[in-house]
mmCIF file of C-alpha atoms in Angstrom:
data_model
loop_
_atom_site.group_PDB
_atom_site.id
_atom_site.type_symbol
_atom_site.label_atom_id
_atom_site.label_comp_id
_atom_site.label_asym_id
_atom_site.label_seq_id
_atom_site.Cartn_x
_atom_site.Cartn_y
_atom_site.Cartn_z
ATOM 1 C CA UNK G 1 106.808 91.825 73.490
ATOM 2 C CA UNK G 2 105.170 95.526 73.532
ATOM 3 C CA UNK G 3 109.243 96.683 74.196
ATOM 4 C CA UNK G 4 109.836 94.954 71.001
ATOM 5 C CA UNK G 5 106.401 96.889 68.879
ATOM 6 C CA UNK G 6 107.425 100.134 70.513
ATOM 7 C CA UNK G 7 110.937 99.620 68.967
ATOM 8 C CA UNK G 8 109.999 98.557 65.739
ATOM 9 C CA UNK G 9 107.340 101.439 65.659
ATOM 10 C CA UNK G 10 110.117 104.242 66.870
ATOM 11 C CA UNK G 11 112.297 102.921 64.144
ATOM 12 C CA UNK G 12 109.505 102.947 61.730
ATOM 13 C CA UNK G 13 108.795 106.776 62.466
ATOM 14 C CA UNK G 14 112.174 107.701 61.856
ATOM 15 C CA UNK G 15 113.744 106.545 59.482
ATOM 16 C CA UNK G 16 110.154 106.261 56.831
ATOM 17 C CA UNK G 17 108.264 109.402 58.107
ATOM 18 C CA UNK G 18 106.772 110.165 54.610
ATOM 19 C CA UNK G 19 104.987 106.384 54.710
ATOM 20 C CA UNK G 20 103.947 105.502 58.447
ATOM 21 C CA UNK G 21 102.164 108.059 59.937
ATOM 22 C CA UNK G 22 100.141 108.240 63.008
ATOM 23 C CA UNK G 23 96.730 107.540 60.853
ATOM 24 C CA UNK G 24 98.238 104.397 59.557
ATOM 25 C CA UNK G 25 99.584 103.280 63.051
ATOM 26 C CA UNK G 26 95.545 103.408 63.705
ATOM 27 C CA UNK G 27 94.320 101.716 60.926
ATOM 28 C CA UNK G 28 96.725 98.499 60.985
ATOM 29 C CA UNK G 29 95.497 98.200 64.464
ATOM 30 C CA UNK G 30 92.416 98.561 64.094
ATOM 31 C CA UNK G 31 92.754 95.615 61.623
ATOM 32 C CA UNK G 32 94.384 93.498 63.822
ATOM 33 C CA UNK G 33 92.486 90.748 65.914
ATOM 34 C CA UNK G 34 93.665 91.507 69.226
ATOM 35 C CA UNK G 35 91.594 90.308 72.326
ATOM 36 C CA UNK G 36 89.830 93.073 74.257
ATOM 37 C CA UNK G 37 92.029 94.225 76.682
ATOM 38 C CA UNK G 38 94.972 94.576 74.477
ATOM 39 C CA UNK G 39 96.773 98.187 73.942
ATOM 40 C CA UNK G 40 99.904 99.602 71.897
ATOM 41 C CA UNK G 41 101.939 101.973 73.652
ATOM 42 C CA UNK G 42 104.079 103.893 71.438
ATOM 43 C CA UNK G 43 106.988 106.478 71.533
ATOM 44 C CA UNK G 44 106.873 108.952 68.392
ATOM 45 C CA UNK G 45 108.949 111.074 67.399
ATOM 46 C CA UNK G 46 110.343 112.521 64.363
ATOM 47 C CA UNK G 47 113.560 114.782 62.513
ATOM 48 C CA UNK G 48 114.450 117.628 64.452
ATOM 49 C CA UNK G 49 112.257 117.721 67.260
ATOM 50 C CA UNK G 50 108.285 117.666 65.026
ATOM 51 C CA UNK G 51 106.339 115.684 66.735
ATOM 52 C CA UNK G 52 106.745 113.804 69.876
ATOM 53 C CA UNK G 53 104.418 111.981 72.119
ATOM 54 C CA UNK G 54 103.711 109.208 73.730
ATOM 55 C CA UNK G 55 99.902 107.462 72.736
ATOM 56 C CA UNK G 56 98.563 104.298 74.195
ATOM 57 C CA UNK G 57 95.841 102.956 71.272
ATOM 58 C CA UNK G 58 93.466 100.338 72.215
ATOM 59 C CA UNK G 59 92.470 97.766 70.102
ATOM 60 C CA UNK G 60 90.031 99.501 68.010
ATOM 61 C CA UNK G 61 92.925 101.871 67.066
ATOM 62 C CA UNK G 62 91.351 104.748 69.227
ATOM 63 C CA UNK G 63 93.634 106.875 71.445
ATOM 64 C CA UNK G 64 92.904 106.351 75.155
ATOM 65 C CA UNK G 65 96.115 107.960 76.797
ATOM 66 C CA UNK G 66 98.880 110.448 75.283
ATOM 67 C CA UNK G 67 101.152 113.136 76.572
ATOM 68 C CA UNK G 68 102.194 115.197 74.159
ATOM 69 C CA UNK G 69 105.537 118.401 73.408
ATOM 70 C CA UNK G 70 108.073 115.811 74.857
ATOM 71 C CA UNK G 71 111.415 116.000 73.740
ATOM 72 C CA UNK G 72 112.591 112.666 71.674
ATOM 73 C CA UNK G 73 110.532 110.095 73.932
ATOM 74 C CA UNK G 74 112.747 107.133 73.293
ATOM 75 C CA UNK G 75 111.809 104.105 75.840
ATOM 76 C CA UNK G 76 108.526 104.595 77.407
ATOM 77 C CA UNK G 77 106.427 101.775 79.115
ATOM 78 C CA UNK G 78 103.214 101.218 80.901
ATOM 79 C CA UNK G 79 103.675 100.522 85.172
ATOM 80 C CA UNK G 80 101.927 97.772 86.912
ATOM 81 C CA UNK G 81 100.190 100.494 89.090
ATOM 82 C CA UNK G 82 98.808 101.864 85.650
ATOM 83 C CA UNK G 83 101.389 105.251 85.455
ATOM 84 C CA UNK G 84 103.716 105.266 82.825
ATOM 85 C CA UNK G 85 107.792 105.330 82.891
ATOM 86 C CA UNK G 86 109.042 107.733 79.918
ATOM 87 C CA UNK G 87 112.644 107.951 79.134
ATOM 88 C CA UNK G 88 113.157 111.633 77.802
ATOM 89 C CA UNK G 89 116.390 111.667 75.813
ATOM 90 C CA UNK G 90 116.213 115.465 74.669
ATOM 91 C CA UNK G 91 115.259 116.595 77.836
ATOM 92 C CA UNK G 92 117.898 114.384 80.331
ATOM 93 C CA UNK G 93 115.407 113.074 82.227
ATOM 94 C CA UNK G 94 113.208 110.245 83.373
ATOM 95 C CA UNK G 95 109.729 110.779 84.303
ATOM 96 C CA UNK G 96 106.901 108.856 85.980
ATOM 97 C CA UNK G 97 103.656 109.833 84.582
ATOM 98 C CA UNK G 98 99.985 109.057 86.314
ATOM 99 C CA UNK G 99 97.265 108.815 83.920
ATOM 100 C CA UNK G 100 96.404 112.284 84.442
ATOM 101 C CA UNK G 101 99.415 113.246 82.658
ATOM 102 C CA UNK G 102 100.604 114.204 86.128
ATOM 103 C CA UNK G 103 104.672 114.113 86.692
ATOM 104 C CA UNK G 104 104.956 111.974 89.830
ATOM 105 C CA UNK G 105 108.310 111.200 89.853
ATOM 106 C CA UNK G 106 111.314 112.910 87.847
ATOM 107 C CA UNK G 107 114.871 111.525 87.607
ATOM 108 C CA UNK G 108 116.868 114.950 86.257
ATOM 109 C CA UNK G 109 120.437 115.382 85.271
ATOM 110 C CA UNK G 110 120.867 111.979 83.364
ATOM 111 C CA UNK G 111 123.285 112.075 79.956
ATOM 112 C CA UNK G 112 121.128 111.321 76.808
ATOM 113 C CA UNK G 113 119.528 108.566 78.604
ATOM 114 C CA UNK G 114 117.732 105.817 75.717
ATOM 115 C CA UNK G 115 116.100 103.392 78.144
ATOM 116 C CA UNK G 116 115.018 102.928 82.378
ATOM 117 C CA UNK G 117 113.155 99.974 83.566
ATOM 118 C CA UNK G 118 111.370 100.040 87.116
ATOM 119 C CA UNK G 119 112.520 97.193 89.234
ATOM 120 C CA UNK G 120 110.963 96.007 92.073
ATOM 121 C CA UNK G 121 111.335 98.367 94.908
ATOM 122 C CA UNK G 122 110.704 101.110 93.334
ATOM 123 C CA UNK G 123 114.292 101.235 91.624
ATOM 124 C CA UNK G 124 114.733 102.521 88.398
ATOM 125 C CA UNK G 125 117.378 101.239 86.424
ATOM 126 C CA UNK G 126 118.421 103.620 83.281
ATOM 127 C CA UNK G 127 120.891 103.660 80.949
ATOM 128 C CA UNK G 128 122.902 106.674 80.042
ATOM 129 C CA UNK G 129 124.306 106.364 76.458
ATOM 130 C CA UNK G 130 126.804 109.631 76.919
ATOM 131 C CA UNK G 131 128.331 108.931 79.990
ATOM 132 C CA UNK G 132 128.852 105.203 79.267
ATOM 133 C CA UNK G 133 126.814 104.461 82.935
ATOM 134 C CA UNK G 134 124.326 102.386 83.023
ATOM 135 C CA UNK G 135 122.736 102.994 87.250
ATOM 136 C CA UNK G 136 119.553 101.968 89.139
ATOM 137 C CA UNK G 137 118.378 104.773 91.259
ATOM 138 C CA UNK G 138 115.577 104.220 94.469
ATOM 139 C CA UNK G 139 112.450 106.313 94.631
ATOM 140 C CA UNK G 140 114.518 109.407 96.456
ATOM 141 C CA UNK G 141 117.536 109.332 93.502
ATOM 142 C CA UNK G 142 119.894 107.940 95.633
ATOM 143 C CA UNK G 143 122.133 105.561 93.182
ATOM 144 C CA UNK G 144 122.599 101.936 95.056
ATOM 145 C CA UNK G 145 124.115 100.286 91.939
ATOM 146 C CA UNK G 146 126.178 101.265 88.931
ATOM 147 C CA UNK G 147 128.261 99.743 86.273
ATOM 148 C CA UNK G 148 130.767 102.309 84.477
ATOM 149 C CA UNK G 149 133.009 102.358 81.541
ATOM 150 C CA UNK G 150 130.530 101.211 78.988
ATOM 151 C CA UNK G 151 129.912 102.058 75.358
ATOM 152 C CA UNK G 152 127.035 104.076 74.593
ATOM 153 C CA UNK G 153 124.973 101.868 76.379
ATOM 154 C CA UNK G 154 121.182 101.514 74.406
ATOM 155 C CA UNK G 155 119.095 99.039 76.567
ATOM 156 C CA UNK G 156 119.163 97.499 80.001
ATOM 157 C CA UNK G 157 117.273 94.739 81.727
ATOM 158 C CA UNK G 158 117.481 93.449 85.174
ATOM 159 C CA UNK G 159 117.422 89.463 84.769
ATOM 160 C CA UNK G 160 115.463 87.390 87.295
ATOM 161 C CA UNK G 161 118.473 86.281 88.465
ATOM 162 C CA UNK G 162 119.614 90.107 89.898
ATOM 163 C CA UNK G 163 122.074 89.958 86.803
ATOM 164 C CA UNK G 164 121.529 93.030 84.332
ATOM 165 C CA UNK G 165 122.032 92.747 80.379
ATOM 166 C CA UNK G 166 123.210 95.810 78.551
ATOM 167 C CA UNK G 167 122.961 96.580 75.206
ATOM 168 C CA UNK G 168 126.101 98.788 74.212
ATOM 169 C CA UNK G 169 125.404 100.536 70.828
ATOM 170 C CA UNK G 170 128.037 101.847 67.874
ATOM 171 C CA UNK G 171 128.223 101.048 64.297
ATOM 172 C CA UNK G 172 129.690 97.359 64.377
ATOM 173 C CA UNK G 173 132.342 96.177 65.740
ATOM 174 C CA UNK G 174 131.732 98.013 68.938
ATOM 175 C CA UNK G 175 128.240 97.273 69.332
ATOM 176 C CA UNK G 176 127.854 93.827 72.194
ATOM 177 C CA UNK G 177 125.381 92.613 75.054
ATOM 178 C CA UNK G 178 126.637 91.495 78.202
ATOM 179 C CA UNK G 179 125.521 90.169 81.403
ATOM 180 C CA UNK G 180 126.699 91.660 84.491
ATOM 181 C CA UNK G 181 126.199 90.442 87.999
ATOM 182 C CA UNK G 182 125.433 92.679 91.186
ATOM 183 C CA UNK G 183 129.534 93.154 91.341
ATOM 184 C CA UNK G 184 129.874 94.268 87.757
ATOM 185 C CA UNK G 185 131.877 91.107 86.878
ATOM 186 C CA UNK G 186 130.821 90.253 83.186
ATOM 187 C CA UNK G 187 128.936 87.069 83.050
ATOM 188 C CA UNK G 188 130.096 84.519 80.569
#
């Protein structure tokens, strides 16, 4: 559910800059009745490069974690071990920050990647929209898995099954999901 409010919020920031801005990110949740322990992570960014960061608000709409000067944040979520997994499509890159704002972990030479999900393991699987790859990489960035020939993939998940689910993205009719097992067969 968070993936989904991140979405909506990066969408949001783009395309109606001039009416949702950071301050009234903050003040809708503020108004919000959220139970204690509840935060919004969010991925901002905005036309050519102006602002882009990625803030964790808690529920009182105060900031209580950003990094900041990234280059079009576009996937970014928060680790079970607290650090936080930001897919950097400007900079071709996925990086594991600690809540330091420490760089732990850095996946370089990726191809406009939009989204990476950490998988047990320690596996990070990322999709690469220009290079039509979608690949999970362990800890060291040695690929074990890959599925190729895909169109501009957007979004990945691994299913609890071990099957993945792609999102390919392009004005309709190319756009589809699919399910893929560990093989690449498409699942029907």
């Amino acid at each position: 559910m968070k993936k989904i409010i991140v979405i909506l919020c990066i969408i949001s920031l783009v395309l109606v800059p001039s009416t949702l801005s950071m301050e009234n990110i903050k003040n809708s949740i503020s108004s919000q009745n959220f139970d204690s322990c509840w935060t919004m992570l969010i991925s901002e960014f905005g036309i050519n490069g102006s602002t882009a960061n990625v803030t964790e608000f808690n529920r009182d709409g105060n900031i209580i974690w950003q990094i900041t000067d990234l280059s079009i944040p576009l996937d970014s979520e928060r680790l079970p071990n607290g650090n936080t997994l930001i897919t950097l499509h400007g900079e071709e890159k996925v990086i594991e920050y600690n809540k330091l704002g420490q760089k732990l972990w850095i996946e370089p030479g990726l191809a406009l990647p939009t989204d990476a999900e950490r998988l047990p393991g320690n596996h990070t699987l990322i999709s690469n929209f220009r290079n039509g790859l979608v690949l999970e990489v362990a800890e060291n960035g040695t690929t074990v898995w890959q599925m190729t020939d895909l169109h501009k993939p957007l979004d990945v998940e691994r299913l609890p099954n071990g099957n993945t689910l792609i999102a390919e993205g392009e004005i309709w009719p190319y756009g589809r999901v699919l399910e893929v097992d560990r093989d690449g067969n498409e699942v029907l």
